[in-house]
Coordinates of C-alpha atoms in Angstrom, one line a residue:
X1098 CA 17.6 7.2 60.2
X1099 CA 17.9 10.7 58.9
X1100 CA 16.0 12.0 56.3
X1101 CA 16.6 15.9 54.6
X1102 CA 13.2 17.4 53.2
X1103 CA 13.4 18.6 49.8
X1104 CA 11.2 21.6 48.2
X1105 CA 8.5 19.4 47.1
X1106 CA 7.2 18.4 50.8
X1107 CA 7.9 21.9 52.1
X1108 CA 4.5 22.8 54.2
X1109 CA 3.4 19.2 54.7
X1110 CA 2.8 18.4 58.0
X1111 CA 5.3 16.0 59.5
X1112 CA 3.2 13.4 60.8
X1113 CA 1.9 13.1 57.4
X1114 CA 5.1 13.4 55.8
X1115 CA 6.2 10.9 57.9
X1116 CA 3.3 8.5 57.5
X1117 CA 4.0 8.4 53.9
X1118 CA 7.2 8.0 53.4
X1119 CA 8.1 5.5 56.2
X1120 CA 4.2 3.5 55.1
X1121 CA 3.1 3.8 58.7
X1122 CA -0.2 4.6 60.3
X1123 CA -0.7 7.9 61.5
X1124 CA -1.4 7.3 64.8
X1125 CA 2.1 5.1 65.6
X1126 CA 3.9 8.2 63.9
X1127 CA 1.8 10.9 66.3
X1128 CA 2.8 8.7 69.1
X1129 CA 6.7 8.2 68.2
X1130 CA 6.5 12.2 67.9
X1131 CA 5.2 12.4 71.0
X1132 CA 7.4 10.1 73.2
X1133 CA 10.4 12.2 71.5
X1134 CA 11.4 9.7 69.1
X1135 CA 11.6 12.4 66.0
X1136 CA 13.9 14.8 66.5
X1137 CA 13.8 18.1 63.3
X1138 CA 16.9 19.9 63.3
X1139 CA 18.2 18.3 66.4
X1140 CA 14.9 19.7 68.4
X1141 CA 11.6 17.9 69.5
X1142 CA 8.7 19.2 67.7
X1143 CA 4.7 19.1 67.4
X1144 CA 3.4 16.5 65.1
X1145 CA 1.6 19.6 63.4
X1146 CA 5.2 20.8 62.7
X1147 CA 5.4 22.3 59.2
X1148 CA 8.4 21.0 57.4
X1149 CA 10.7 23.6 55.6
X1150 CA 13.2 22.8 52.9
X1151 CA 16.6 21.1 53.9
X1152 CA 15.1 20.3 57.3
X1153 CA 16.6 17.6 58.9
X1154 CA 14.2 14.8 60.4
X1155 CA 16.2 12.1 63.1
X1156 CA 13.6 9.1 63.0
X1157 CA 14.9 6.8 66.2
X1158 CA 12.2 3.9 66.3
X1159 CA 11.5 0.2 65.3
X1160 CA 10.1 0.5 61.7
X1161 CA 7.9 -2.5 63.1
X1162 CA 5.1 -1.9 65.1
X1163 CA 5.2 -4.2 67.6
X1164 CA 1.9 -7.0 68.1
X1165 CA 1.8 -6.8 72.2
X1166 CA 1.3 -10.6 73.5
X1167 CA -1.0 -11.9 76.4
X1168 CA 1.3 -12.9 79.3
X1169 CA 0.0 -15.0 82.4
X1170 CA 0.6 -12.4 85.0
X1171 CA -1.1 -12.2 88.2
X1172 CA -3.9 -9.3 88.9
X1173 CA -5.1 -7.9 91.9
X1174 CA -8.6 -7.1 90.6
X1175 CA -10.8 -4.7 93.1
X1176 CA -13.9 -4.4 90.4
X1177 CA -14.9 -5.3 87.4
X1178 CA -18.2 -5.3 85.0
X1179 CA -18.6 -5.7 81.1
X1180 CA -17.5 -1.6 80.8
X1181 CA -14.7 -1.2 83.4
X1182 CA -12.4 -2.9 86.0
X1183 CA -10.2 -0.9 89.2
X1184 CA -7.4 -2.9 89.3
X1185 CA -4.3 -2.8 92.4
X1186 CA -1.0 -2.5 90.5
X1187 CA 2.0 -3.5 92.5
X1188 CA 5.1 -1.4 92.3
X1189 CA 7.8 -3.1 90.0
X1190 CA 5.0 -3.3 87.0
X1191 CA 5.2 -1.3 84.1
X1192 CA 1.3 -0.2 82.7
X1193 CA 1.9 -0.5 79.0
X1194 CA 4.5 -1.3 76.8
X1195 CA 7.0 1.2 75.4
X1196 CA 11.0 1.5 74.4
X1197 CA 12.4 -0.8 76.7
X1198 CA 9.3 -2.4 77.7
X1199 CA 7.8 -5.2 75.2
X1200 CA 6.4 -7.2 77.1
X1201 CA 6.2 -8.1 81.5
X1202 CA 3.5 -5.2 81.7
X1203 CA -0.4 -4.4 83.3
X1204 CA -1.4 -4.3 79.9
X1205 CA 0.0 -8.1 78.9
X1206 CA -2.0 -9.2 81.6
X1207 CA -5.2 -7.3 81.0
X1208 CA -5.0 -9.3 77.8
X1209 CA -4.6 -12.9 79.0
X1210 CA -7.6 -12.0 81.6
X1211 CA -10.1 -10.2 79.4
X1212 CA -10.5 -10.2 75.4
X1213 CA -12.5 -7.0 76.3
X1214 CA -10.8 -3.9 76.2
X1215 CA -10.8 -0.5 74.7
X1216 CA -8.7 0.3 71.8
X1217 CA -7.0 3.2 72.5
X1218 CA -3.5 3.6 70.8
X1219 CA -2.3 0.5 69.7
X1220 CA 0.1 -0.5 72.7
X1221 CA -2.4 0.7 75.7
X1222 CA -5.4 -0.9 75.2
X1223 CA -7.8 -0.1 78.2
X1224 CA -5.1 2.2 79.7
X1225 CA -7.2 5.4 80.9
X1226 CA -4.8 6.7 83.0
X1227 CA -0.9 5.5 84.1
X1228 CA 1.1 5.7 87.2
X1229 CA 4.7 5.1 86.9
X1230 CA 6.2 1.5 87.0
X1231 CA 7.6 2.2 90.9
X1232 CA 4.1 3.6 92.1
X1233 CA 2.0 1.2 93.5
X1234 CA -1.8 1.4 93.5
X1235 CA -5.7 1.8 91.9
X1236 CA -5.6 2.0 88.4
X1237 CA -9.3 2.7 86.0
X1238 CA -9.0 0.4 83.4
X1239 CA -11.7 0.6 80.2
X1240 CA -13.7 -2.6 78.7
X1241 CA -15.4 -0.3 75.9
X1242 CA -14.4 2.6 73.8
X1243 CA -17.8 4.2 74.7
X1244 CA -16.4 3.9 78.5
X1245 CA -12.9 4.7 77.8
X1246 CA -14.1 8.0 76.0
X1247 CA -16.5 8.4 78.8
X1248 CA -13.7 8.1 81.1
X1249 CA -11.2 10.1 79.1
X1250 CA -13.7 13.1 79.4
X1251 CA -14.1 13.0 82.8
X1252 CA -10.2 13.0 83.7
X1253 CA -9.8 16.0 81.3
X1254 CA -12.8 17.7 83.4
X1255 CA -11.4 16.5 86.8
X1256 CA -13.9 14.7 87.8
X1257 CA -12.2 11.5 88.5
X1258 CA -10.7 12.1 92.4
X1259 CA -7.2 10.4 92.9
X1260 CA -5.2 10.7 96.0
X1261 CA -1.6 9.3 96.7
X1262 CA -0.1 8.8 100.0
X1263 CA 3.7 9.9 100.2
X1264 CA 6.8 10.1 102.1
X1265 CA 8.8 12.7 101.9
X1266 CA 12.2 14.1 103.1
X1267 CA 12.3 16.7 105.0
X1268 CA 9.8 18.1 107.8
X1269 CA 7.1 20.2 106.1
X1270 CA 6.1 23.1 108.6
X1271 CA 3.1 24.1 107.0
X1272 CA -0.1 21.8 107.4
X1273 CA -1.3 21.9 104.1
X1274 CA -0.1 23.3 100.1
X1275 CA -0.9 23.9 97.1
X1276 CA 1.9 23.5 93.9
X1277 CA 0.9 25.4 90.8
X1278 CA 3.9 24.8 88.7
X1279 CA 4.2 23.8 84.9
X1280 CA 6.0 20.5 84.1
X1281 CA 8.1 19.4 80.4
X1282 CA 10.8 17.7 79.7
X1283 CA 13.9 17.5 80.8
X1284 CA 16.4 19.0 78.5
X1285 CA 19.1 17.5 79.0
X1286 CA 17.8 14.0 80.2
X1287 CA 14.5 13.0 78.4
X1288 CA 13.7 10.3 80.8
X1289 CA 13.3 13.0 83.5
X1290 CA 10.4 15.6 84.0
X1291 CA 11.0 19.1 85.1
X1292 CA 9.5 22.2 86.1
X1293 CA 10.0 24.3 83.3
X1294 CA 7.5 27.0 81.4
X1295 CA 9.1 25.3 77.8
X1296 CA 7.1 23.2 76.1
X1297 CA 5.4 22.4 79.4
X1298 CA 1.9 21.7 80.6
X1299 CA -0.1 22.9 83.4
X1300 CA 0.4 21.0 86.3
X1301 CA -1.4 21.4 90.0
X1302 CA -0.7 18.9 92.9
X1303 CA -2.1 19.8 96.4
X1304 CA -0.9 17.8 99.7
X1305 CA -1.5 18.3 103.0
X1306 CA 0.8 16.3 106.0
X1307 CA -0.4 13.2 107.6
X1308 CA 2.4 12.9 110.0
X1309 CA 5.7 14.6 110.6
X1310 CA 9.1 12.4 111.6
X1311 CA 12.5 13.5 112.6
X1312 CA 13.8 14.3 109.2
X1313 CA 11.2 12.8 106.7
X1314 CA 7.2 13.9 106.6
X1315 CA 4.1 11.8 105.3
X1316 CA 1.8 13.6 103.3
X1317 CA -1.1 12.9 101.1
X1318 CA -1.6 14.6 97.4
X1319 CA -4.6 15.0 95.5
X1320 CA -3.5 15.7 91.5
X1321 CA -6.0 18.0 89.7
X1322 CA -4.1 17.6 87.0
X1323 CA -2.2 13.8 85.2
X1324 CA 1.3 15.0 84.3
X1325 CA 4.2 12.4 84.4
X1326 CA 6.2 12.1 87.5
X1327 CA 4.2 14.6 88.6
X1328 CA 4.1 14.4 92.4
X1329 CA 8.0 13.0 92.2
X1330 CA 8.8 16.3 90.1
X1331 CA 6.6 19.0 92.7
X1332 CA 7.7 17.7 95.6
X1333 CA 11.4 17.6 94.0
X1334 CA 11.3 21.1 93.1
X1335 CA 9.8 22.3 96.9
X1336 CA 12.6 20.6 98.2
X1337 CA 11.1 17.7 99.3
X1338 CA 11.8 15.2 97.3
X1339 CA 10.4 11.3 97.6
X1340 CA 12.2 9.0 99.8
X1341 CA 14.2 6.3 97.6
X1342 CA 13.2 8.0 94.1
X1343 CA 16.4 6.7 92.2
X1344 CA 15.4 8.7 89.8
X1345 CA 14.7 12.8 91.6
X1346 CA 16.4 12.0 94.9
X1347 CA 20.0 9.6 93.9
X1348 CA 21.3 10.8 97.2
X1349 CA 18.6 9.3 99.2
X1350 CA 17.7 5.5 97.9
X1351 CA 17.6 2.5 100.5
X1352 CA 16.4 -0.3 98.5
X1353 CA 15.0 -1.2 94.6
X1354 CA 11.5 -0.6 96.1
X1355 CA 11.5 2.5 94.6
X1356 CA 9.6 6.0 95.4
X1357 CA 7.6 6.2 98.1
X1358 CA 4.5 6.8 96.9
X1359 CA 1.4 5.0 97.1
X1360 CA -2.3 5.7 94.8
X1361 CA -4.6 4.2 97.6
X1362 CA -7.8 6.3 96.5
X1363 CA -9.7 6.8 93.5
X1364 CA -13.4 8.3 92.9
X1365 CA -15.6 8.3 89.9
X1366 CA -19.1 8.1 88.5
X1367 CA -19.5 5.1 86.2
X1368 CA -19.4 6.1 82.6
X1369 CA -22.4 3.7 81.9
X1370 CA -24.8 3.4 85.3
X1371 CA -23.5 6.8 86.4
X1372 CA -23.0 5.3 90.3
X1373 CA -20.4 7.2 92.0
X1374 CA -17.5 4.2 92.9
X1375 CA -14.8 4.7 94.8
X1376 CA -12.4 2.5 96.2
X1377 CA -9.1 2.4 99.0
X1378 CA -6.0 0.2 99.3
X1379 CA -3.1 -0.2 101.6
X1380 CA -0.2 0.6 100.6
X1381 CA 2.0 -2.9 100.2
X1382 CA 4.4 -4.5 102.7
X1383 CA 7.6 -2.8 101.1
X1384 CA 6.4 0.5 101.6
X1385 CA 5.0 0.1 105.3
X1386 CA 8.5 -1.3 106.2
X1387 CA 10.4 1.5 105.1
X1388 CA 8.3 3.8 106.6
X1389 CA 8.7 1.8 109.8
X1390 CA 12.0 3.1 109.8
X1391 CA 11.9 6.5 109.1
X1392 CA 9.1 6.7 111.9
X1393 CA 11.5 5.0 114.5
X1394 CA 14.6 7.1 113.1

C-alpha cells in the first residue's frame, strides 16, 4: 500500500499519522516501523519521522494484527517461580512470532505452559531478551510486568552476564579480544546485519579462545551489548566467521544445524528477591558432533 501525504498532515509524526489513518494501535505501527515494514520515500525511517508534503509512505504489513495461539510444544524448563522462568531453547525454534513466523515458536509454548506472562509488545509476551532461531541455549523469560521492567533495566545497564560458546573458522593467534564495532542493517539485504556506522547501534562483543584446531578455533564471547546477529556479524567482519552460518559464512555450511553457537551461561540478580541466579547448559548433541569433526580434522 502506498499512501502520498498531503499539506494537511505535513509535521505529524508518522507513527501517528499512521495510527490514524490505517485505525491501528500505536504500538503495532512503532513496531512495523521498526522491523522495516514502512518504507518513506523508498528509505527506512524513525517512527518520530516528520512527514513533509508529497512524501511517499510504502506500508508492507497485514492490516490484521495477528491473535498468537497456545501450541503444545515441548520446554526444557531450568527455573521457574510466580515472576520469572530460565528456559533451554533448542536451535531450530524461533522466540516469538514475526513475518514468516505465526505460529511453531518459544513464545506459543510459553503460552500453553503458563497463563502468566508479561505483556510486552503484543507478539512477545515474556520475551526479555532473544537469541536467533539457529542459537541454541538459556533464555530469561518474565511472569510479571514489574519483573519484565525490572529485567529490561538491568540488560540496558549490563548487569545481566551472558556468555556463548562458539566455533569459529580460522585459527585465532591472539588469546583473547575485544570487538568494538557498530552494527545496522544491511543495505542491500534487510534480513542481514552489518557493521556499518549508518543507522547503527553500538555494539561490543569480547571472546577469548578455548581451544585452537587445524583450521577452525573455539572460543567463548561475553556480549556487553544485545544487538542482532551480533556475535555471527563481529566475528564475520574479523574474519572469522561461524562455522555452518548459512546465513554470514554460505561457503562454509555442513548441515541445517545451523551456526555454531551455543548461549550456555547466563547471570542475574532476581528482579523481586534480588538472589544472584545463574545457570550453565551443554551445548546439544548436534553441535558436539560437529565439533567432533573439526577437532579430529
Amino acid at each position: 500500500m502506498k499512501i502520498v501525504v498531503n499539506n494537511e498532515n505535513v509535521n505529524v509524526r508518522l507513527d501517528v499519522f499512521l495510527s490514524k489513518e490505517l485505525d491501528k494501535t500505536r504500538s503495532y505501527i512503532d513496531k512495523q516501523i521498526k522491523y522495516g515494514n514502512v518504507l518513506v520515500n523508498g528509505s527506512s525511517v524513525k517512527n518520530g519521522y516528520s512527514l513533509k508534503e508529497d512524501d511517499t509512505i510504502d506500508v508492507n504489513f497485514s492490516l490484521e494484527e495477528s491473535k498468537l495461539e497456545k501450541e503444545n510444544i515441548p520446554l526444557d524448563i531450568f527455573y521457574e517461580d510466580e515472576y520469572i522462568m530460565v528456559v533451554n531453547k533448542p536451535s531450530g525454534l524461533v522466540v516469538h512470532p514475526g513475518n514468516g513466523n505465526k505460529s511453531h515458536t518459544l513464545v506459543n509454548a510459553l503460552m500453553y505452559h503458563t497463563d502468566n506472562l508479561s505483556e510486552s509488545e503484543s507478539d512477545r509476551p515474556g520475551i526479555v531478551h532473544r537469541i536467533d532461531k539457529d542459537t541454541s541455549g538459556l533464555l530469561l523469560i518474565s511472569k510479571t510486568n514489574l519483573a519484565h521492567n525490572i529485567l529490561s533495566v538491568d540488560f540496558q545497564n549490563k548487569n545481566i552476564k551472558r556468555k556463548y560458546i562458539a566455533l569459529v573458522e580460522g585459527v585465532i593467534n591472539e588469546e583473547k579480544g575485544k570487538i568494538n564495532a557498530p552494527i545496522g542493517r544491511d543495505t542491500k539485504d534487510r534480513t542481514k546485519m552489518m557493521v556499518t556506522d549508518k543507522n547503527s547501534k553500538p555494539a561490543v562483543t569480547n571472546f577469548e579462545v578455548i581451544e585452537r584446531y587445524k583450521n577452525s578455533t573455539l572460543i567463548r564471547c561475553i556480549l556487553e551489548t544485545g544487538r542482532t546477529h551480533q556475535i555471527r556479524v563481529h566475528m564475520s567482519y574479523i574474519g572469522h566467521p561461524l562455522i555452518n552460518d548459512p546465513v554470514y559464512n554460505k561457503k562454509h555450511v555442513i548441515n541445517d544445524f545451523g551456526q555454531m553457537l551455543h548461549a550456555y551461561y547466563i547471570g542475574f540478580n532476581h528482579p523481586i528477591t534480588k538472589e544472584f541466579m545463574e545457570f550453565t547448559v551443554d551445548a546439544p548433541k548436534e553441535f558436539n558432533e560437529i565439533l567432533e569433526m573439526f577437532k579430529n580434522s
